[in-house]
Amino acid sequence: MSDQRLRTHSAVTPFVLDIRSLGRRAGSMAQVHRTVSVDRSIGLDLIAIPSDSDIDLDLRLEAVAEGVLVTGTVSGDTAGQCARCLEPLGGTVNVFLTELFAYPDSVTDQTTDADDIHRISDDQLDLEQAVIDAVGLDLPMVPLCRDDCRGLCPDCGVRLDNADPEHHHEKIDPRWAALQDLVTDGDPATDGDAAATDTGPDTSR
């Protein structure tokens, strides 16, 4: 078995590897240890590896009968916001990658739908989509600053973790809202004056 280093073609994408030196003899291996940077974020809407940040690749490429098997780890720092309170949060993602890249003339290539497997083209394999998929599956759909985050007040938007324990808002049952308007629209002083001037029937005649 041979153990060698492969190069990226950064002019195309930092994730493209030239595998000509690997050869197609089953069992041939190559190591990939490098740090790359991409011009867009990788992850989900609320949390991702930000654009222009470093992504570490520690991979092994092995020639097999149907293609090249890629295994190893992909890691990077993440940034996002809590899904409840919207506070910024950060962390790291470290995923294990296992992907087969099929040779263009292999049985796997000829019998597998285009979207079901990665393929080798012009003696190159592109890891980008595999990395995107692996990172996206590993990150939480609902990232939280902590498990018991109370989120935001639905009435005023204040962060409840920072609010007074007695924080609340008076609410009127909508069924009584119309009656409340009638009460507040009335003028008690005017009503009282009207009652005071009403002395009853005139008995002077």
PDB file of C-alpha atoms in Angstrom:
ATOM      1  CA  MET A   1       0.000   0.000   0.000  1.00  0.00           C
ATOM      2  CA  SER A   2       1.189   3.522  -0.772  1.00  0.00           C
ATOM      3  CA  ASP A   3       0.622   6.522   1.485  1.00  0.00           C
ATOM      4  CA  GLN A   4       0.958   9.890  -0.217  1.00  0.00           C
ATOM      5  CA  ARG A   5      -0.217  13.490  -0.138  1.00  0.00           C
ATOM      6  CA  LEU A   6      -2.742  15.031  -2.503  1.00  0.00           C
ATOM      7  CA  ARG A   7      -3.071  18.629  -3.604  1.00  0.00           C
ATOM      8  CA  THR A   8      -6.104  20.897  -3.787  1.00  0.00           C
ATOM      9  CA  HIS A   9      -6.911  22.988  -6.821  1.00  0.00           C
ATOM     10  CA  SER A  10      -7.781  26.226  -5.034  1.00  0.00           C
ATOM     11  CA  ALA A  11      -8.478  28.050  -8.294  1.00  0.00           C
ATOM     12  CA  VAL A  12     -11.613  25.926  -8.599  1.00  0.00           C
ATOM     13  CA  THR A  13     -12.557  25.315  -4.986  1.00  0.00           C
ATOM     14  CA  PRO A  14     -10.448  24.500  -1.940  1.00  0.00           C
ATOM     15  CA  PHE A  15     -12.269  21.190  -1.644  1.00  0.00           C
ATOM     16  CA  VAL A  16     -11.261  19.804  -5.066  1.00  0.00           C
ATOM     17  CA  LEU A  17      -8.566  17.119  -4.917  1.00  0.00           C
ATOM     18  CA  ASP A  18      -6.481  15.842  -7.807  1.00  0.00           C
ATOM     19  CA  ILE A  19      -6.260  12.047  -7.386  1.00  0.00           C
ATOM     20  CA  ARG A  20      -4.095  11.128 -10.356  1.00  0.00           C
ATOM     21  CA  SER A  21      -1.177  10.277  -8.088  1.00  0.00           C
ATOM     22  CA  LEU A  22      -3.386   7.963  -6.037  1.00  0.00           C
ATOM     23  CA  GLY A  23      -3.963   5.584  -8.928  1.00  0.00           C
ATOM     24  CA  ARG A  24      -6.736   3.014  -9.157  1.00  0.00           C
ATOM     25  CA  ARG A  25      -5.049   0.011  -7.597  1.00  0.00           C
ATOM     26  CA  ALA A  26      -7.310  -1.170  -4.791  1.00  0.00           C
ATOM     27  CA  GLY A  27      -5.737  -0.446  -1.426  1.00  0.00           C
ATOM     28  CA  SER A  28      -3.735   2.612  -2.501  1.00  0.00           C
ATOM     29  CA  MET A  29      -4.100   5.355   0.093  1.00  0.00           C
ATOM     30  CA  ALA A  30      -3.392   9.043   0.504  1.00  0.00           C
ATOM     31  CA  GLN A  31      -3.647  11.425   3.430  1.00  0.00           C
ATOM     32  CA  VAL A  32      -5.159  14.911   3.342  1.00  0.00           C
ATOM     33  CA  HIS A  33      -4.293  17.243   6.232  1.00  0.00           C
ATOM     34  CA  ARG A  34      -5.043  20.895   5.527  1.00  0.00           C
ATOM     35  CA  THR A  35      -6.965  23.976   6.488  1.00  0.00           C
ATOM     36  CA  VAL A  36      -9.191  25.602   3.878  1.00  0.00           C
ATOM     37  CA  SER A  37     -11.424  28.654   3.744  1.00  0.00           C
ATOM     38  CA  VAL A  38     -14.589  29.204   1.732  1.00  0.00           C
ATOM     39  CA  ASP A  39     -16.356  32.385   0.667  1.00  0.00           C
ATOM     40  CA  ARG A  40     -19.759  31.393   2.047  1.00  0.00           C
ATOM     41  CA  SER A  41     -21.097  29.998   5.272  1.00  0.00           C
ATOM     42  CA  ILE A  42     -21.576  26.252   5.685  1.00  0.00           C
ATOM     43  CA  GLY A  43     -24.380  25.051   7.926  1.00  0.00           C
ATOM     44  CA  LEU A  44     -27.910  26.136   8.784  1.00  0.00           C
ATOM     45  CA  ASP A  45     -29.793  29.437   8.966  1.00  0.00           C
ATOM     46  CA  LEU A  46     -29.327  29.948  12.714  1.00  0.00           C
ATOM     47  CA  ILE A  47     -25.864  28.415  13.117  1.00  0.00           C
ATOM     48  CA  ALA A  48     -23.043  27.730  10.676  1.00  0.00           C
ATOM     49  CA  ILE A  49     -19.336  27.878   9.985  1.00  0.00           C
ATOM     50  CA  PRO A  50     -19.112  31.535   8.892  1.00  0.00           C
ATOM     51  CA  SER A  51     -17.739  32.553   5.516  1.00  0.00           C
ATOM     52  CA  ASP A  52     -13.995  33.208   5.333  1.00  0.00           C
ATOM     53  CA  SER A  53     -13.354  31.144   8.461  1.00  0.00           C
ATOM     54  CA  ASP A  54     -11.061  28.104   8.594  1.00  0.00           C
ATOM     55  CA  ILE A  55     -12.208  24.526   8.069  1.00  0.00           C
ATOM     56  CA  ASP A  56      -9.799  21.768   9.069  1.00  0.00           C
ATOM     57  CA  LEU A  57      -9.666  18.587   6.990  1.00  0.00           C
ATOM     58  CA  ASP A  58      -8.049  15.418   8.300  1.00  0.00           C
ATOM     59  CA  LEU A  59      -8.918  12.755   5.742  1.00  0.00           C
ATOM     60  CA  ARG A  60      -7.801   9.464   4.276  1.00  0.00           C
ATOM     61  CA  LEU A  61      -8.461   8.554   0.644  1.00  0.00           C
ATOM     62  CA  GLU A  62      -8.467   4.893  -0.314  1.00  0.00           C
ATOM     63  CA  ALA A  63      -8.803   3.448  -3.804  1.00  0.00           C
ATOM     64  CA  VAL A  64     -11.433   0.695  -3.930  1.00  0.00           C
ATOM     65  CA  ALA A  65     -12.960  -1.297  -6.771  1.00  0.00           C
ATOM     66  CA  GLU A  66     -15.786   1.183  -7.498  1.00  0.00           C
ATOM     67  CA  GLY A  67     -14.081   4.476  -6.699  1.00  0.00           C
ATOM     68  CA  VAL A  68     -12.327   6.342  -3.913  1.00  0.00           C
ATOM     69  CA  LEU A  69     -13.488   6.039  -0.313  1.00  0.00           C
ATOM     70  CA  VAL A  70     -12.993   9.211   1.727  1.00  0.00           C
ATOM     71  CA  THR A  71     -13.001   8.949   5.529  1.00  0.00           C
ATOM     72  CA  GLY A  72     -11.918  11.312   8.278  1.00  0.00           C
ATOM     73  CA  THR A  73     -12.925  14.411  10.176  1.00  0.00           C
ATOM     74  CA  VAL A  74     -14.022  17.919   9.229  1.00  0.00           C
ATOM     75  CA  SER A  75     -14.023  20.606  11.899  1.00  0.00           C
ATOM     76  CA  GLY A  76     -14.488  24.339  12.277  1.00  0.00           C
ATOM     77  CA  ASP A  77     -15.717  27.100  14.543  1.00  0.00           C
ATOM     78  CA  THR A  78     -19.396  27.990  14.367  1.00  0.00           C
ATOM     79  CA  ALA A  79     -21.360  31.193  14.951  1.00  0.00           C
ATOM     80  CA  GLY A  80     -25.078  31.829  15.166  1.00  0.00           C
ATOM     81  CA  GLN A  81     -27.864  32.888  17.473  1.00  0.00           C
ATOM     82  CA  CYS A  82     -30.075  31.249  20.053  1.00  0.00           C
ATOM     83  CA  ALA A  83     -33.405  30.216  18.555  1.00  0.00           C
ATOM     84  CA  ARG A  84     -35.281  31.422  21.668  1.00  0.00           C
ATOM     85  CA  CYS A  85     -33.625  34.633  22.841  1.00  0.00           C
ATOM     86  CA  LEU A  86     -31.665  35.517  19.647  1.00  0.00           C
ATOM     87  CA  GLU A  87     -28.447  36.077  21.613  1.00  0.00           C
ATOM     88  CA  PRO A  88     -25.246  35.348  19.641  1.00  0.00           C
ATOM     89  CA  LEU A  89     -23.589  32.013  20.311  1.00  0.00           C
ATOM     90  CA  GLY A  90     -20.532  30.177  19.119  1.00  0.00           C
ATOM     91  CA  GLY A  91     -18.954  26.756  19.307  1.00  0.00           C
ATOM     92  CA  THR A  92     -17.235  24.124  17.209  1.00  0.00           C
ATOM     93  CA  VAL A  93     -18.430  21.389  14.888  1.00  0.00           C
ATOM     94  CA  ASN A  94     -16.454  18.188  14.421  1.00  0.00           C
ATOM     95  CA  VAL A  95     -17.980  15.654  12.031  1.00  0.00           C
ATOM     96  CA  PHE A  96     -16.814  12.287  10.736  1.00  0.00           C
ATOM     97  CA  LEU A  97     -16.983  11.967   6.968  1.00  0.00           C
ATOM     98  CA  THR A  98     -17.475   8.696   5.080  1.00  0.00           C
ATOM     99  CA  GLU A  99     -18.150   9.109   1.369  1.00  0.00           C
ATOM    100  CA  LEU A 100     -17.615   6.996  -1.732  1.00  0.00           C
ATOM    101  CA  PHE A 101     -16.724   8.858  -4.927  1.00  0.00           C
ATOM    102  CA  ALA A 102     -17.494   6.589  -7.870  1.00  0.00           C
ATOM    103  CA  TYR A 103     -15.265   6.146 -10.909  1.00  0.00           C
ATOM    104  CA  PRO A 104     -17.025   7.379 -14.098  1.00  0.00           C
ATOM    105  CA  ASP A 105     -16.981   3.914 -15.694  1.00  0.00           C
ATOM    106  CA  SER A 106     -17.864   1.878 -12.605  1.00  0.00           C
ATOM    107  CA  VAL A 107     -20.967  -0.221 -12.049  1.00  0.00           C
ATOM    108  CA  THR A 108     -21.912   2.124  -9.202  1.00  0.00           C
ATOM    109  CA  ASP A 109     -21.758   5.104 -11.556  1.00  0.00           C
ATOM    110  CA  GLN A 110     -23.881   3.376 -14.187  1.00  0.00           C
ATOM    111  CA  THR A 111     -26.542   2.030 -11.837  1.00  0.00           C
ATOM    112  CA  THR A 112     -26.942   4.865  -9.313  1.00  0.00           C
ATOM    113  CA  ASP A 113     -29.019   8.018  -9.717  1.00  0.00           C
ATOM    114  CA  ALA A 114     -27.093  11.254 -10.158  1.00  0.00           C
ATOM    115  CA  ASP A 115     -28.095  12.660  -6.754  1.00  0.00           C
ATOM    116  CA  ASP A 116     -27.467   9.481  -4.786  1.00  0.00           C
ATOM    117  CA  ILE A 117     -23.678   9.319  -4.903  1.00  0.00           C
ATOM    118  CA  HIS A 118     -20.655  11.542  -5.474  1.00  0.00           C
ATOM    119  CA  ARG A 119     -18.608  11.004  -8.606  1.00  0.00           C
ATOM    120  CA  ILE A 120     -15.036  11.466  -9.781  1.00  0.00           C
ATOM    121  CA  SER A 121     -14.616  13.743 -12.802  1.00  0.00           C
ATOM    122  CA  ASP A 122     -11.386  14.314 -14.745  1.00  0.00           C
ATOM    123  CA  ASP A 123      -9.353  12.577 -12.031  1.00  0.00           C
ATOM    124  CA  GLN A 124     -10.673  15.009  -9.455  1.00  0.00           C
ATOM    125  CA  LEU A 125     -13.119  14.702  -6.611  1.00  0.00           C
ATOM    126  CA  ASP A 126     -14.942  17.628  -5.038  1.00  0.00           C
ATOM    127  CA  LEU A 127     -15.508  17.322  -1.294  1.00  0.00           C
ATOM    128  CA  GLU A 128     -17.540  20.510  -0.939  1.00  0.00           C
ATOM    129  CA  GLN A 129     -21.062  19.055  -1.096  1.00  0.00           C
ATOM    130  CA  ALA A 130     -20.101  16.150   1.141  1.00  0.00           C
ATOM    131  CA  VAL A 131     -18.761  18.613   3.722  1.00  0.00           C
ATOM    132  CA  ILE A 132     -21.862  20.808   3.442  1.00  0.00           C
ATOM    133  CA  ASP A 133     -24.149  17.803   3.974  1.00  0.00           C
ATOM    134  CA  ALA A 134     -22.170  16.411   6.901  1.00  0.00           C
ATOM    135  CA  VAL A 135     -21.934  19.743   8.736  1.00  0.00           C
ATOM    136  CA  GLY A 136     -25.606  20.529   8.132  1.00  0.00           C
ATOM    137  CA  LEU A 137     -26.705  17.191   9.553  1.00  0.00           C
ATOM    138  CA  ASP A 138     -24.515  17.568  12.637  1.00  0.00           C
ATOM    139  CA  LEU A 139     -25.600  21.090  13.634  1.00  0.00           C
ATOM    140  CA  PRO A 140     -28.761  21.556  15.751  1.00  0.00           C
ATOM    141  CA  MET A 141     -31.868  22.735  13.935  1.00  0.00           C
ATOM    142  CA  VAL A 142     -32.801  24.737  17.059  1.00  0.00           C
ATOM    143  CA  PRO A 143     -29.554  26.040  18.592  1.00  0.00           C
ATOM    144  CA  LEU A 144     -29.875  27.261  22.188  1.00  0.00           C
ATOM    145  CA  CYS A 145     -27.593  29.345  24.392  1.00  0.00           C
ATOM    146  CA  ARG A 146     -28.584  26.862  27.100  1.00  0.00           C
ATOM    147  CA  ASP A 147     -31.233  24.180  27.412  1.00  0.00           C
ATOM    148  CA  ASP A 148     -33.420  26.135  29.848  1.00  0.00           C
ATOM    149  CA  CYS A 149     -33.309  29.464  27.974  1.00  0.00           C
ATOM    150  CA  ARG A 150     -36.628  31.234  28.609  1.00  0.00           C
ATOM    151  CA  GLY A 151     -36.583  33.172  25.352  1.00  0.00           C
ATOM    152  CA  LEU A 152     -38.171  36.583  24.791  1.00  0.00           C
ATOM    153  CA  CYS A 153     -41.292  38.143  26.292  1.00  0.00           C
ATOM    154  CA  PRO A 154     -43.981  37.854  23.595  1.00  0.00           C
ATOM    155  CA  ASP A 155     -45.417  41.249  24.585  1.00  0.00           C
ATOM    156  CA  CYS A 156     -42.387  43.559  24.875  1.00  0.00           C
ATOM    157  CA  GLY A 157     -39.494  41.464  23.505  1.00  0.00           C
ATOM    158  CA  VAL A 158     -37.288  41.701  26.590  1.00  0.00           C
ATOM    159  CA  ARG A 159     -35.031  38.711  27.258  1.00  0.00           C
ATOM    160  CA  LEU A 160     -36.792  36.847  30.067  1.00  0.00           C
ATOM    161  CA  ASP A 161     -33.562  35.542  31.590  1.00  0.00           C
ATOM    162  CA  ASN A 162     -32.594  39.167  32.294  1.00  0.00           C
ATOM    163  CA  ALA A 163     -36.055  40.387  33.295  1.00  0.00           C
ATOM    164  CA  ASP A 164     -37.422  40.847  36.812  1.00  0.00           C
ATOM    165  CA  PRO A 165     -38.932  37.639  38.205  1.00  0.00           C
ATOM    166  CA  GLU A 166     -42.270  39.462  38.469  1.00  0.00           C
ATOM    167  CA  HIS A 167     -42.146  40.648  34.862  1.00  0.00           C
ATOM    168  CA  HIS A 168     -45.600  40.397  33.310  1.00  0.00           C
ATOM    169  CA  HIS A 169     -48.157  42.378  31.323  1.00  0.00           C
ATOM    170  CA  GLU A 170     -51.797  42.981  32.215  1.00  0.00           C
ATOM    171  CA  LYS A 171     -54.007  41.373  29.652  1.00  0.00           C
ATOM    172  CA  ILE A 172     -57.732  41.839  29.110  1.00  0.00           C
ATOM    173  CA  ASP A 173     -59.808  38.963  27.905  1.00  0.00           C
ATOM    174  CA  PRO A 174     -60.772  39.927  24.325  1.00  0.00           C
ATOM    175  CA  ARG A 175     -64.366  39.002  25.158  1.00  0.00           C
ATOM    176  CA  TRP A 176     -64.426  41.911  27.610  1.00  0.00           C
ATOM    177  CA  ALA A 177     -62.401  44.350  25.541  1.00  0.00           C
ATOM    178  CA  ALA A 178     -65.470  46.160  24.105  1.00  0.00           C
ATOM    179  CA  LEU A 179     -66.965  46.607  27.586  1.00  0.00           C
ATOM    180  CA  GLN A 180     -63.642  47.930  28.872  1.00  0.00           C
ATOM    181  CA  ASP A 181     -63.644  50.542  26.106  1.00  0.00           C
ATOM    182  CA  LEU A 182     -67.115  51.671  27.102  1.00  0.00           C
ATOM    183  CA  VAL A 183     -66.039  52.079  30.721  1.00  0.00           C
ATOM    184  CA  THR A 184     -62.881  54.062  29.920  1.00  0.00           C
ATOM    185  CA  ASP A 185     -64.667  56.237  27.323  1.00  0.00           C
ATOM    186  CA  GLY A 186     -67.246  57.415  29.890  1.00  0.00           C
ATOM    187  CA  ASP A 187     -66.695  60.653  31.852  1.00  0.00           C
ATOM    188  CA  PRO A 188     -67.634  60.101  35.531  1.00  0.00           C
ATOM    189  CA  ALA A 189     -67.309  63.793  36.358  1.00  0.00           C
ATOM    190  CA  THR A 190     -69.720  64.793  33.630  1.00  0.00           C
ATOM    191  CA  ASP A 191     -72.129  62.070  34.601  1.00  0.00           C
ATOM    192  CA  GLY A 192     -71.992  63.216  38.212  1.00  0.00           C
ATOM    193  CA  ASP A 193     -72.696  66.865  37.290  1.00  0.00           C
ATOM    194  CA  ALA A 194     -75.680  65.813  35.222  1.00  0.00           C
ATOM    195  CA  ALA A 195     -77.041  63.851  38.140  1.00  0.00           C
ATOM    196  CA  ALA A 196     -76.497  66.769  40.521  1.00  0.00           C
ATOM    197  CA  THR A 197     -78.456  69.241  38.384  1.00  0.00           C
ATOM    198  CA  ASP A 198     -81.335  66.869  37.966  1.00  0.00           C
ATOM    199  CA  THR A 199     -83.499  67.868  41.001  1.00  0.00           C
ATOM    200  CA  GLY A 200     -86.565  65.951  39.977  1.00  0.00           C
ATOM    201  CA  PRO A 201     -89.964  67.251  38.823  1.00  0.00           C
ATOM    202  CA  ASP A 202     -90.864  70.980  39.201  1.00  0.00           C
ATOM    203  CA  THR A 203     -93.341  71.286  42.083  1.00  0.00           C
ATOM    204  CA  SER A 204     -93.467  75.102  42.210  1.00  0.00           C
ATOM    205  CA  ARG A 205     -96.668  75.329  40.224  1.00  0.00           C
TER     206      ARG A 205
END
